[in-house]
């Protein structure tokens, strides 16, 4: 007796257009975790709405992140990496929020949680004063410094779509006490705070609670979060379980990041480097334009070359972070300034110490350098990938020189 032959059906072809849309939507959420239906992110928000189910599942299973999509807002609750001070909230002028600014931002959120849907800025100021009294904080909103810090908080909430200026002149409120009528988007305000605050004792406890790994993800989620949140993954920062998982899965992970986010993961003996070819996902561009980044790149290239011979003979842990003593750092800094200082902007040519401090801050922020108590630098092995061929171009005019 002959049996019927089973016909194998081919797997349905992947919809490449839909996959590209999901990738764009996922990148938009990583770049802007609170995405609104209006403004510059409107097109991306529509894609998030269209692929909501797939994105919710991908972020939950892949990174342990929770995605909430509402009619006019999408919120990706990213947990961050805990006590990491390298990614501050920035004001509109590019400067980092001060502790005073963070305090006033929290007080403003607290005040808005019990405010009506529309109010004058002076009414909001009165409620912020009340919230400060309840919190036991000494805030003087008649002093210009605190008024500027409060303006920074209001601007940040406006940029997030939580506040909308219906009428008035909020931009000049701090100095000129101008009037302004504000709309409060309470639905977005409710999505703003990422971590539960109940039962948390102090700021450190809040940061630790926010960064707890997913119970279902384990090593996989922890390692992926590091690559999403920081450009450099170092095996020396991983637990034994995480390092073992990374050794087994790193080739698959390269494909996972490419398929979901369009990110290239460069595998290295000391870990990995995540690279976005489009240059959109990182809030810190390196290498990049600007005098500080150019100087940082030149310093990194010289330091990596100087440390390379000794690194070849070092044991595995010492190959990840290579120590450059204070004398070596000073000598290479002087050499780089002597060779290329003429190409820096005027302020850096006139203040070499400030120029070097800014360049060092760039390298620390991107994870390539750690500064020791004795002013020695620990240089990450990934710094060796930044080999430069530098030249000084002719400047067409003095005015253009100042913009370098």
Coordinates of C-alpha atoms in Angstrom, one line a residue:
X1 CA 0.0 0.0 0.0
X2 CA 1.3 3.4 -0.9
X3 CA 0.9 6.4 1.4
X4 CA 0.2 9.9 0.3
X5 CA 3.3 12.0 -0.1
X6 CA 3.5 15.0 2.1
X7 CA 4.0 18.2 0.2
X8 CA 6.4 20.6 1.9
X9 CA 5.1 24.1 1.6
X10 CA 7.8 26.8 1.2
X11 CA 8.0 29.3 4.0
X12 CA 6.3 32.6 3.1
X13 CA 8.7 35.1 1.7
X14 CA 9.6 37.9 4.1
X15 CA 8.0 41.2 3.3
X16 CA 11.1 43.3 2.9
X17 CA 9.2 46.5 2.8
X18 CA 7.5 45.7 6.1
X19 CA 10.8 44.6 7.6
X20 CA 12.4 48.0 6.6
X21 CA 9.4 49.8 8.1
X22 CA 9.8 47.9 11.4
X23 CA 13.5 48.7 11.4
X24 CA 12.9 52.4 10.9
X25 CA 10.3 52.4 13.6
X26 CA 12.6 50.6 16.1
X27 CA 15.4 53.0 15.4
X28 CA 13.1 56.0 15.9
X29 CA 12.0 54.6 19.3
X30 CA 15.7 54.1 20.4
X31 CA 16.5 57.6 19.3
X32 CA 13.3 59.2 20.8
X33 CA 11.7 57.0 23.4
X34 CA 8.7 59.3 23.8
X35 CA 7.5 59.6 20.2
X36 CA 4.5 61.9 19.4
X37 CA 2.0 61.9 16.6
X38 CA 2.8 65.5 15.6
X39 CA 6.0 67.3 14.7
X40 CA 9.2 65.9 13.2
X41 CA 8.5 62.3 14.4
X42 CA 4.9 62.1 12.9
X43 CA 5.9 59.7 10.1
X44 CA 7.9 57.4 12.4
X45 CA 5.0 57.4 14.9
X46 CA 2.6 56.1 12.2
X47 CA 5.0 53.3 11.5
X48 CA 5.2 52.4 15.2
X49 CA 1.4 52.3 15.2
X50 CA 1.3 50.1 12.1
X51 CA 3.8 47.6 13.4
X52 CA 2.8 47.9 17.1
X53 CA 2.4 44.1 17.9
X54 CA 5.7 43.1 16.3
X55 CA 7.6 46.0 17.9
X56 CA 6.1 45.3 21.4
X57 CA 7.2 41.6 21.1
X58 CA 10.7 42.4 19.7
X59 CA 11.5 45.0 22.4
X60 CA 10.1 42.8 25.2
X61 CA 11.8 39.5 24.2
X62 CA 15.0 41.0 22.8
X63 CA 15.8 43.8 25.3
X64 CA 13.3 43.5 28.2
X65 CA 11.9 46.9 27.3
X66 CA 8.2 47.8 27.5
X67 CA 6.6 49.6 24.6
X68 CA 3.3 51.4 25.2
X69 CA 1.5 52.8 22.1
X70 CA -1.4 55.1 22.6
X71 CA -3.5 57.1 20.0
X72 CA -1.0 60.1 19.9
X73 CA 2.0 58.8 21.8
X74 CA 4.4 55.9 21.8
X75 CA 6.6 55.4 24.9
X76 CA 9.6 52.9 25.0
X77 CA 10.5 52.3 28.6
X78 CA 14.3 51.9 28.4
X79 CA 15.9 50.9 31.6
X80 CA 19.3 52.3 31.1
X81 CA 22.5 51.0 32.7
X82 CA 22.1 52.2 36.3
X83 CA 24.6 54.6 37.8
X84 CA 26.0 56.0 34.6
X85 CA 26.6 59.8 34.5
X86 CA 27.9 59.9 30.9
X87 CA 24.5 60.7 29.3
X88 CA 23.1 63.8 31.0
X89 CA 19.9 65.5 29.9
X90 CA 20.8 68.5 27.7
X91 CA 19.3 71.9 27.6
X92 CA 18.4 73.6 24.4
X93 CA 21.8 75.4 24.4
X94 CA 23.6 72.0 24.5
X95 CA 24.7 72.3 28.1
X96 CA 24.1 69.5 30.5
X97 CA 21.4 69.8 33.2
X98 CA 22.8 70.8 36.6
X99 CA 21.6 69.0 39.8
X100 CA 19.5 72.1 40.4
X101 CA 17.9 71.6 37.0
X102 CA 17.1 68.0 37.6
X103 CA 15.5 68.9 41.0
X104 CA 13.3 71.5 39.3
X105 CA 12.4 69.1 36.5
X106 CA 11.2 66.6 39.1
X107 CA 9.3 69.3 41.0
X108 CA 7.6 70.5 37.8
X109 CA 6.5 66.9 37.0
X110 CA 5.1 66.6 40.5
X111 CA 3.3 69.9 40.2
X112 CA 1.9 69.1 36.8
X113 CA 0.5 65.8 38.1
X114 CA -2.0 67.7 40.2
X115 CA -2.5 70.7 37.9
X116 CA -5.4 71.3 35.5
X117 CA -5.1 70.8 31.8
X118 CA -4.4 74.4 31.0
X119 CA -2.7 77.0 33.2
X120 CA -0.6 80.1 33.1
X121 CA 3.1 79.8 33.7
X122 CA 2.8 81.9 36.9
X123 CA 0.3 79.4 38.2
X124 CA 2.7 76.5 37.5
X125 CA 5.5 78.4 39.3
X126 CA 3.3 78.7 42.4
X127 CA 2.6 75.0 42.3
X128 CA 6.4 74.3 41.8
X129 CA 7.0 76.4 44.9
X130 CA 4.5 74.3 46.8
X131 CA 6.0 71.1 45.7
X132 CA 9.4 72.3 46.8
X133 CA 8.1 73.1 50.2
X134 CA 6.5 69.6 50.4
X135 CA 9.9 68.1 49.4
X136 CA 11.8 70.2 51.9
X137 CA 14.0 71.8 49.1
X138 CA 15.2 75.4 49.3
X139 CA 14.2 76.8 45.9
X140 CA 14.1 80.5 45.2
X141 CA 12.2 81.2 42.0
X142 CA 12.8 84.9 42.3
X143 CA 16.5 84.3 41.8
X144 CA 17.6 84.3 38.2
X145 CA 19.7 81.1 38.5
X146 CA 16.7 79.1 39.7
X147 CA 14.4 80.7 37.2
X148 CA 16.8 79.7 34.4
X149 CA 16.9 76.2 35.8
X150 CA 13.1 76.0 35.8
X151 CA 13.0 77.4 32.3
X152 CA 15.3 74.5 31.2
X153 CA 12.9 72.1 32.9
X154 CA 9.8 73.6 31.1
X155 CA 11.7 73.6 27.8
X156 CA 12.6 69.9 28.2
X157 CA 8.9 69.1 28.9
X158 CA 7.8 71.1 25.9
X159 CA 10.3 69.3 23.6
X160 CA 8.9 66.0 24.9
X161 CA 5.4 67.1 24.0
X162 CA 4.2 67.1 27.6
X163 CA 3.7 70.9 27.6
X164 CA 2.5 73.0 24.7
X165 CA 2.7 76.8 24.7
X166 CA -0.7 78.0 23.5
X167 CA -0.1 81.7 23.9
X168 CA 2.7 84.0 25.3
X169 CA 6.5 84.1 25.3
X170 CA 7.9 81.3 27.5
X171 CA 11.4 81.7 25.9
X172 CA 11.9 85.1 27.7
X173 CA 10.1 84.2 30.9
X174 CA 13.2 83.7 33.0
X175 CA 14.7 87.1 32.4
X176 CA 11.6 89.2 31.6
X177 CA 8.8 87.4 33.5
X178 CA 6.6 87.3 30.4
X179 CA 3.2 85.7 30.5
X180 CA 2.5 82.3 28.8
X181 CA -0.5 80.0 28.6
X182 CA 0.4 76.3 28.7
X183 CA -1.5 73.2 27.7
X184 CA -0.7 70.1 29.7
X185 CA -0.8 66.7 27.9
X186 CA -1.7 64.6 30.9
X187 CA -1.7 61.4 28.9
X188 CA 2.0 62.0 28.1
X189 CA 2.8 63.1 31.6
X190 CA 1.6 59.8 32.9
X191 CA 4.1 58.0 30.5
X192 CA 7.0 60.2 31.4
X193 CA 8.4 58.5 34.6
X194 CA 10.1 55.2 33.5
X195 CA 10.8 53.7 36.9
X196 CA 8.4 52.9 39.7
X197 CA 9.1 55.2 42.7
X198 CA 7.1 53.4 45.4
X199 CA 9.3 51.8 48.0
X200 CA 12.5 53.4 46.6
X201 CA 14.9 54.9 49.1
X202 CA 16.8 57.8 47.6
X203 CA 18.2 58.6 44.1
X204 CA 20.7 55.7 44.0
X205 CA 17.9 53.2 44.8
X206 CA 15.8 54.7 42.0
X207 CA 18.6 54.3 39.5
X208 CA 19.3 50.7 40.6
X209 CA 15.6 49.8 40.4
X210 CA 15.3 51.2 36.9
X211 CA 18.2 49.2 35.7
X212 CA 17.2 45.8 37.0
X213 CA 17.5 43.2 34.3
X214 CA 14.5 41.3 32.9
X215 CA 13.7 38.2 34.8
X216 CA 13.2 36.4 31.5
X217 CA 16.2 37.6 29.7
X218 CA 19.2 36.9 31.8
X219 CA 22.6 37.3 30.2
X220 CA 21.1 37.8 26.7
X221 CA 19.1 40.8 27.7
X222 CA 21.9 42.3 29.8
X223 CA 24.5 42.1 27.0
X224 CA 22.2 43.4 24.4
X225 CA 21.3 46.4 26.5
X226 CA 24.9 47.3 26.8
X227 CA 25.3 47.3 23.1
X228 CA 22.2 49.4 22.6
X229 CA 23.1 51.9 25.3
X230 CA 26.8 52.2 24.8
X231 CA 28.9 51.9 21.6
X232 CA 31.6 49.7 23.2
X233 CA 31.1 46.3 24.8
X234 CA 34.0 45.2 27.0
X235 CA 34.2 41.6 28.1
X236 CA 35.9 42.7 31.3
X237 CA 32.6 44.3 32.4
X238 CA 30.5 41.2 31.9
X239 CA 29.7 38.6 34.6
X240 CA 31.0 35.0 34.0
X241 CA 27.5 34.0 32.8
X242 CA 27.2 37.0 30.4
X243 CA 30.8 36.4 29.0
X244 CA 30.0 32.7 28.4
X245 CA 26.8 33.6 26.6
X246 CA 28.5 36.2 24.5
X247 CA 31.2 33.8 23.4
X248 CA 28.6 31.4 22.2
X249 CA 26.1 33.8 20.6
X250 CA 28.1 36.8 19.3
X251 CA 28.0 35.8 15.6
X252 CA 24.2 35.4 15.9
X253 CA 24.0 38.7 17.7
X254 CA 25.7 40.5 14.9
X255 CA 22.8 39.4 12.6
X256 CA 20.2 40.2 15.2
X257 CA 21.3 43.8 15.6
X258 CA 21.6 44.3 11.8
X259 CA 18.1 42.9 11.1
X260 CA 16.3 44.7 13.9
X261 CA 18.1 48.1 14.0
X262 CA 20.4 48.3 11.0
X263 CA 23.4 48.5 13.4
X264 CA 26.7 46.9 12.5
X265 CA 28.3 45.0 15.4
X266 CA 32.1 44.8 14.9
X267 CA 33.3 41.8 16.8
X268 CA 36.6 42.1 18.6
X269 CA 38.7 40.0 20.9
X270 CA 38.0 42.4 23.8
X271 CA 34.2 42.6 23.1
X272 CA 32.5 44.5 20.3
X273 CA 31.8 47.9 18.9
X274 CA 28.3 48.9 17.7
X275 CA 28.3 51.1 14.7
X276 CA 25.4 52.9 13.1
X277 CA 26.3 53.5 9.4
X278 CA 23.6 56.2 9.2
X279 CA 25.0 58.1 12.2
X280 CA 21.6 58.7 13.7
X281 CA 21.4 56.6 16.9
X282 CA 24.2 57.9 19.0
X283 CA 23.9 61.1 20.9
X284 CA 27.7 61.3 20.9
X285 CA 29.3 61.4 17.5
X286 CA 32.9 60.1 17.3
X287 CA 34.8 60.6 15.2
X288 CA 33.1 63.8 14.1
X289 CA 33.4 67.4 13.3
X290 CA 34.5 70.1 15.8
X291 CA 37.8 70.9 17.3
X292 CA 37.3 68.8 20.5
X293 CA 36.5 65.6 18.5
X294 CA 39.3 66.2 16.1
X295 CA 41.8 66.6 18.9
X296 CA 40.4 63.6 20.7
X297 CA 40.8 61.5 17.5
X298 CA 44.5 62.6 17.1
X299 CA 45.2 61.8 20.8
X300 CA 43.6 58.4 20.5
X301 CA 45.6 57.5 17.4
X302 CA 48.9 58.4 19.0
X303 CA 48.2 56.7 22.3
X304 CA 47.0 53.5 20.6
X305 CA 50.2 53.4 18.6
X306 CA 52.4 54.0 21.6
X307 CA 50.7 51.3 23.7
X308 CA 50.4 48.7 20.9
X309 CA 53.9 47.0 21.4
X310 CA 53.4 46.4 25.1
X311 CA 49.8 45.2 24.6
X312 CA 50.9 42.3 22.4
X313 CA 52.8 40.9 25.4
X314 CA 50.2 41.6 28.0
X315 CA 47.9 39.0 29.6
X316 CA 44.3 39.0 28.4
X317 CA 42.8 41.4 31.0
X318 CA 45.5 44.0 30.4
X319 CA 44.8 43.8 26.6
X320 CA 41.4 45.3 27.1
X321 CA 42.5 48.4 29.0
X322 CA 46.0 49.6 28.4
X323 CA 47.6 52.0 30.9
X324 CA 49.1 55.2 29.7
X325 CA 51.0 56.9 32.6
X326 CA 50.7 60.6 33.3
X327 CA 54.1 61.3 31.7
X328 CA 53.1 59.5 28.5
X329 CA 49.8 61.3 28.3
X330 CA 51.5 64.6 28.8
X331 CA 54.2 63.9 26.2
X332 CA 51.7 62.7 23.5
X333 CA 49.4 65.6 24.3
X334 CA 52.3 68.1 23.8
X335 CA 53.3 66.4 20.5
X336 CA 49.8 66.4 19.1
X337 CA 49.3 70.1 20.0
X338 CA 52.7 71.0 18.5
X339 CA 51.9 69.1 15.2
X340 CA 48.2 70.0 14.8
X341 CA 47.4 72.8 17.2
X342 CA 47.4 75.3 14.4
X343 CA 44.3 73.6 12.9
X344 CA 42.2 74.0 16.1
X345 CA 39.7 76.8 16.7
X346 CA 41.0 80.0 18.2
X347 CA 39.7 79.3 21.7
X348 CA 41.6 76.0 21.8
X349 CA 44.8 77.5 20.3
X350 CA 44.8 80.1 23.1
X351 CA 44.0 77.7 26.0
X352 CA 45.7 74.3 25.4
X353 CA 44.6 73.0 28.8
X354 CA 40.9 73.6 28.1
X355 CA 41.3 72.0 24.6
X356 CA 42.9 68.9 26.2
X357 CA 40.2 68.7 28.9
X358 CA 37.4 68.8 26.3
X359 CA 39.1 66.2 24.2
X360 CA 39.6 63.9 27.2
X361 CA 35.9 64.4 28.1
X362 CA 35.0 63.2 24.6
X363 CA 37.0 60.0 24.9
X364 CA 35.7 59.3 28.4
X365 CA 32.1 59.8 27.2
X366 CA 32.4 57.4 24.3
X367 CA 34.0 54.8 26.5
X368 CA 37.5 54.7 25.1
X369 CA 39.3 56.2 28.1
X370 CA 39.1 56.0 31.9
X371 CA 41.0 58.5 34.0
X372 CA 42.8 57.2 37.1
X373 CA 43.3 59.1 40.3
X374 CA 46.9 59.7 39.4
X375 CA 45.9 61.3 36.0
X376 CA 47.0 58.2 34.1
X377 CA 44.7 57.0 31.3
X378 CA 43.3 53.6 30.7
X379 CA 42.9 53.3 27.0
X380 CA 40.5 50.7 25.6
X381 CA 41.8 48.3 23.0
X382 CA 39.0 49.4 20.6
X383 CA 40.8 52.7 20.3
X384 CA 43.3 51.0 17.9
X385 CA 40.6 51.0 15.2
X386 CA 40.8 54.8 14.9
X387 CA 43.8 55.3 12.6
X388 CA 43.8 58.8 11.1
X389 CA 45.5 60.5 8.2
X390 CA 45.5 64.1 9.3
X391 CA 46.1 67.3 7.3
X392 CA 45.4 71.0 7.9
X393 CA 43.3 72.5 5.1
X394 CA 43.7 76.1 4.0
X395 CA 41.1 78.4 5.6
X396 CA 39.4 80.8 3.1
X397 CA 39.0 83.6 5.6
X398 CA 39.5 84.4 9.3
X399 CA 35.8 84.2 9.9
X400 CA 35.6 80.7 8.6
X401 CA 38.6 79.8 10.8
X402 CA 36.7 80.6 13.9
X403 CA 33.9 78.2 12.9
X404 CA 36.2 75.2 12.6

